[in-house]
CSV table of C-alpha atoms in Angstrom, one decimal:
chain,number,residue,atom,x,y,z
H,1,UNK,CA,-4.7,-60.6,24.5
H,2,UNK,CA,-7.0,-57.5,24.1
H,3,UNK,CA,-5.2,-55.6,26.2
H,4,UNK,CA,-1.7,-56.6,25.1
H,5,UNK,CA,-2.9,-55.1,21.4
H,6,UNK,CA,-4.5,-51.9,23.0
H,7,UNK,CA,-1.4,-51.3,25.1
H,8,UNK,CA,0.9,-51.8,21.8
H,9,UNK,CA,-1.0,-49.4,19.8
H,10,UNK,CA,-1.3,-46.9,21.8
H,11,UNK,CA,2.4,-47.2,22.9
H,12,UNK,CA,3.1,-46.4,19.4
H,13,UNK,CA,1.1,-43.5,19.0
H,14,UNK,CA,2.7,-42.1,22.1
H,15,UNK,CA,6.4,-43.2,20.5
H,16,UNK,CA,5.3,-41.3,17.2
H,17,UNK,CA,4.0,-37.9,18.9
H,18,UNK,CA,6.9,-37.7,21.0
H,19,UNK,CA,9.7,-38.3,18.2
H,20,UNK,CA,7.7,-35.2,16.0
H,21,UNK,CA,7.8,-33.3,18.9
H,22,UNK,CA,12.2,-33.7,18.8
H,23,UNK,CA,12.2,-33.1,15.3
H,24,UNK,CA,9.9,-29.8,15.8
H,25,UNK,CA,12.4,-28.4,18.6
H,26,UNK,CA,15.7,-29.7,17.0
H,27,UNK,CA,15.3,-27.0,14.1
H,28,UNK,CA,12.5,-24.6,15.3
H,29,UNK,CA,14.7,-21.5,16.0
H,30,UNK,CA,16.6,-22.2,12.8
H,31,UNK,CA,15.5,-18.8,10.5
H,32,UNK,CA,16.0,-20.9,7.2
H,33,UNK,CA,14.4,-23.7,8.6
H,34,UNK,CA,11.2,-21.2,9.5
H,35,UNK,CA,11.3,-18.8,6.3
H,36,UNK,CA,12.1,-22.7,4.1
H,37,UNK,CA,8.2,-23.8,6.0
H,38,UNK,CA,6.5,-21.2,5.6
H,39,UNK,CA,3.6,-21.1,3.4
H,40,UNK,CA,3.8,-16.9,3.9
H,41,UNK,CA,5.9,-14.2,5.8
H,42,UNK,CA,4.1,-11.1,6.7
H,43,UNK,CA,4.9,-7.5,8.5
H,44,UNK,CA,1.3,-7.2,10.3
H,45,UNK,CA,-0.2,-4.6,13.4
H,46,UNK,CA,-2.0,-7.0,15.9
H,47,UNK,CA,-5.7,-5.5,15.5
H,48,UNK,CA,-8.1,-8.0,17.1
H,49,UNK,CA,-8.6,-10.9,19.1
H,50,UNK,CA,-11.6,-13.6,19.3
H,51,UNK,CA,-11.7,-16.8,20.6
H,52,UNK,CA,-10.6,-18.4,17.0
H,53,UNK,CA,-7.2,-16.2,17.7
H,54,UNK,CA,-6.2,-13.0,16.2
H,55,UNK,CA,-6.8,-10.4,13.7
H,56,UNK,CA,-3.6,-9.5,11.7
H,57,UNK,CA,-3.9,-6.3,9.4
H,58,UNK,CA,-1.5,-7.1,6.6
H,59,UNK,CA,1.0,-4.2,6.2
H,60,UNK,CA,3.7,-6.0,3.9
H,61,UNK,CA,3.7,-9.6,2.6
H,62,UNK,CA,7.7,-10.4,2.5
H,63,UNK,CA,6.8,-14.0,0.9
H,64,UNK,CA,3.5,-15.4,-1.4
H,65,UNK,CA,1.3,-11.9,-1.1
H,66,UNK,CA,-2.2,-12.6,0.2
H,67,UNK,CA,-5.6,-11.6,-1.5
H,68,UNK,CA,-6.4,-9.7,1.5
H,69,UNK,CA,-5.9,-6.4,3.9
H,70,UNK,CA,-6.5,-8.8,6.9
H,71,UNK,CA,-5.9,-12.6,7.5
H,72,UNK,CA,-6.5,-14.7,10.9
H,73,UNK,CA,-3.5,-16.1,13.0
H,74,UNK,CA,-5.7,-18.9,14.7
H,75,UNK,CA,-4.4,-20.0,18.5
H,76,UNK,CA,-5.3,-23.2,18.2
H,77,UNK,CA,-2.9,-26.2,17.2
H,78,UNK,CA,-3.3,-28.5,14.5
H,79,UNK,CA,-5.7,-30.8,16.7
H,80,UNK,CA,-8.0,-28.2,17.6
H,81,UNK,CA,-6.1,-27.7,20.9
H,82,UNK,CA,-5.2,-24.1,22.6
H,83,UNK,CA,-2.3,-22.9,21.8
H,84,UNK,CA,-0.3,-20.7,23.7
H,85,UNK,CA,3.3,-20.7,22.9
H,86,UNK,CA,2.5,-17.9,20.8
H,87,UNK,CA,1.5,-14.5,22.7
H,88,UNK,CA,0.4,-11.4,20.6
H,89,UNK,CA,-0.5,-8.0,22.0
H,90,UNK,CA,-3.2,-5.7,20.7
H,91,UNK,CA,-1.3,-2.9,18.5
H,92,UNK,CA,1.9,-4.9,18.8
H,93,UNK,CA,4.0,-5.0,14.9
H,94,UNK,CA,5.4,-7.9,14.4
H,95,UNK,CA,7.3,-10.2,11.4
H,96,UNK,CA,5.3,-13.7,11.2
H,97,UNK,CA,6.5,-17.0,9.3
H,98,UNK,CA,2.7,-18.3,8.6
H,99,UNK,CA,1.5,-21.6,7.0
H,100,UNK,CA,-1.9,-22.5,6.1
H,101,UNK,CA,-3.8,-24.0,9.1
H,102,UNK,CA,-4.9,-28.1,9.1
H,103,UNK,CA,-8.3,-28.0,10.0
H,104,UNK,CA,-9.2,-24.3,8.0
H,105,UNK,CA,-7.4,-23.0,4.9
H,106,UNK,CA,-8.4,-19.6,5.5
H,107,UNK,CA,-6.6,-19.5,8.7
H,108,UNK,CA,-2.9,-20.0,9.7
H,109,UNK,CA,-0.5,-20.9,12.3
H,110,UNK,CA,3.0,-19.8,13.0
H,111,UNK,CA,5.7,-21.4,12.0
H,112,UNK,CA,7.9,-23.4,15.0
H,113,UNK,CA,5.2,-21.9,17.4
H,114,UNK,CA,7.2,-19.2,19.2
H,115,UNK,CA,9.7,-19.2,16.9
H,116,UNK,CA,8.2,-17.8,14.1
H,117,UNK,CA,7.4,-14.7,15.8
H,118,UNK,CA,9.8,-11.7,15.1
H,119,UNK,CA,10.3,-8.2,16.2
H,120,UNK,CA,10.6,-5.9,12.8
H,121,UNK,CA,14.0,-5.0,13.5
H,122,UNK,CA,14.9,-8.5,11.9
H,123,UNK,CA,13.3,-7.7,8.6
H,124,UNK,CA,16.8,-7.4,7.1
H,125,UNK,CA,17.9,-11.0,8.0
H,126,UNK,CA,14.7,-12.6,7.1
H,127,UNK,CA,14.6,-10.8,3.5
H,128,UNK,CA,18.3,-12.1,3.5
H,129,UNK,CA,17.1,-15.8,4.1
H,130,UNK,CA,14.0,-15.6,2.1
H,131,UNK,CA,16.5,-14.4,-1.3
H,132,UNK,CA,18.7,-17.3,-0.2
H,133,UNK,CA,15.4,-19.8,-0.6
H,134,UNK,CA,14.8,-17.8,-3.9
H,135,UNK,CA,18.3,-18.5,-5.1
H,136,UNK,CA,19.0,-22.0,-4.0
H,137,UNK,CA,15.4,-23.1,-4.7
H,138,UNK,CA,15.2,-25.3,-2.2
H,139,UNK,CA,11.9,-27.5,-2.5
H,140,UNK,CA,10.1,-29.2,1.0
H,141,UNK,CA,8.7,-32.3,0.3
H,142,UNK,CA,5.8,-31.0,2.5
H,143,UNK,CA,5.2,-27.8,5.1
H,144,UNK,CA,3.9,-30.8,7.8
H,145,UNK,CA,5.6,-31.5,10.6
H,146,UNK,CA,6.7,-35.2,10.3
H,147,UNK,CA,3.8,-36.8,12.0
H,148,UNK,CA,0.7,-39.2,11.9
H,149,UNK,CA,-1.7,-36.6,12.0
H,150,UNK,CA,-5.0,-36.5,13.5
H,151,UNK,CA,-6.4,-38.9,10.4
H,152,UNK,CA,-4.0,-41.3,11.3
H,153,UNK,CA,-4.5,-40.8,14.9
H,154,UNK,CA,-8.3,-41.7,14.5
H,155,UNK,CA,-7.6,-44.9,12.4
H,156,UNK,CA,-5.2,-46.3,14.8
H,157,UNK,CA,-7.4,-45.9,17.6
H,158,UNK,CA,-10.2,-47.4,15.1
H,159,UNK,CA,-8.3,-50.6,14.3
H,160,UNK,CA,-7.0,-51.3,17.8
H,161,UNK,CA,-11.1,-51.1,18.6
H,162,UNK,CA,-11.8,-53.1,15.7
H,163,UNK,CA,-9.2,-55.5,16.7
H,164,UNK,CA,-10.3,-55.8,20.5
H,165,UNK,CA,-13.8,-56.8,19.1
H,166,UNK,CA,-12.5,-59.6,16.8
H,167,UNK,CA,-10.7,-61.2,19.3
H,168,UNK,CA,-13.1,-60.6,21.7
């Protein structure tokens, strides 16, 4: 019976990770999709990197200024897990789509991973899509990707445990 329940719940954490994932890809090179997500877009020189992730030195703010010259891009998911879809190098210019990290809000991540990653030559089409936002005002519900979370994780896990010991 225990392991019945185990096997269910953890069948449908694995259902739930795996239908965020499709609705991550299905849209993630969408630029209105991207520029609609993020919390900021930024023109920024690549000017460090730790083992957090890297040092971006602000040089325009193209959506929701930030309070300083410098933010951090961290490298690490929302789970606390490496990264590496995402591949900077040092000196490198580039246009991000950021949003505010899970785990620390003075960090972010990009936007659709790779995706949100863009050579300064498309600055035109992203100011284009980030006046169409402006002008359709187009509210998101939320900037998370549709998923359980690691909260929700952690009291699935708790309550199949729980479970397993009552009927123990």
């Amino acid at each position: 019976m225990k392991r019945t329940l185990l096997l269910i719940v953890l069948v449908l954490i694995l259902i739930s990770i795996d239908t965020a994932s499709a609705l991550v890809t299905k849209e993630a090179d969408n630029l209105q999709y991207q520029v609609n997500h993020s919390d900021t877009i930024i023109v920024g020189k690549v000017v460090d990197r730790d083992i957090i992730g890297f040092t971006i030195e602000i040089e325009e703010c193209l959506k929701n200024p930030q309070p300083t010259e410098n933010i951090t891009v961290t490298s690490f998911n929302g789970f606390g897990v490496p990264q590496d879809d995402v591949h900077f190098n040092m000196n490198e210019t580039v246009i991000l789509m950021l949003r505010k990290d899970t785990l620390d809000e003075s960090m972010f991540r990009v936007v659709s991973e790779s995706y949100g990653k863009h050579p300064v030559s498309n600055k035109d089409e992203i100011v284009k899509a980030i006046e169409f936002e402006k002008e359709t005002n187009e509210e998101m519900a939320s900037n998370e990707i549709p998923f359980i979370g690691l909260a929700g994780m952690s009291i699935a896990v708790s309550s199949a445990f729980l479970l397993l010991r009552k009927y123990d």
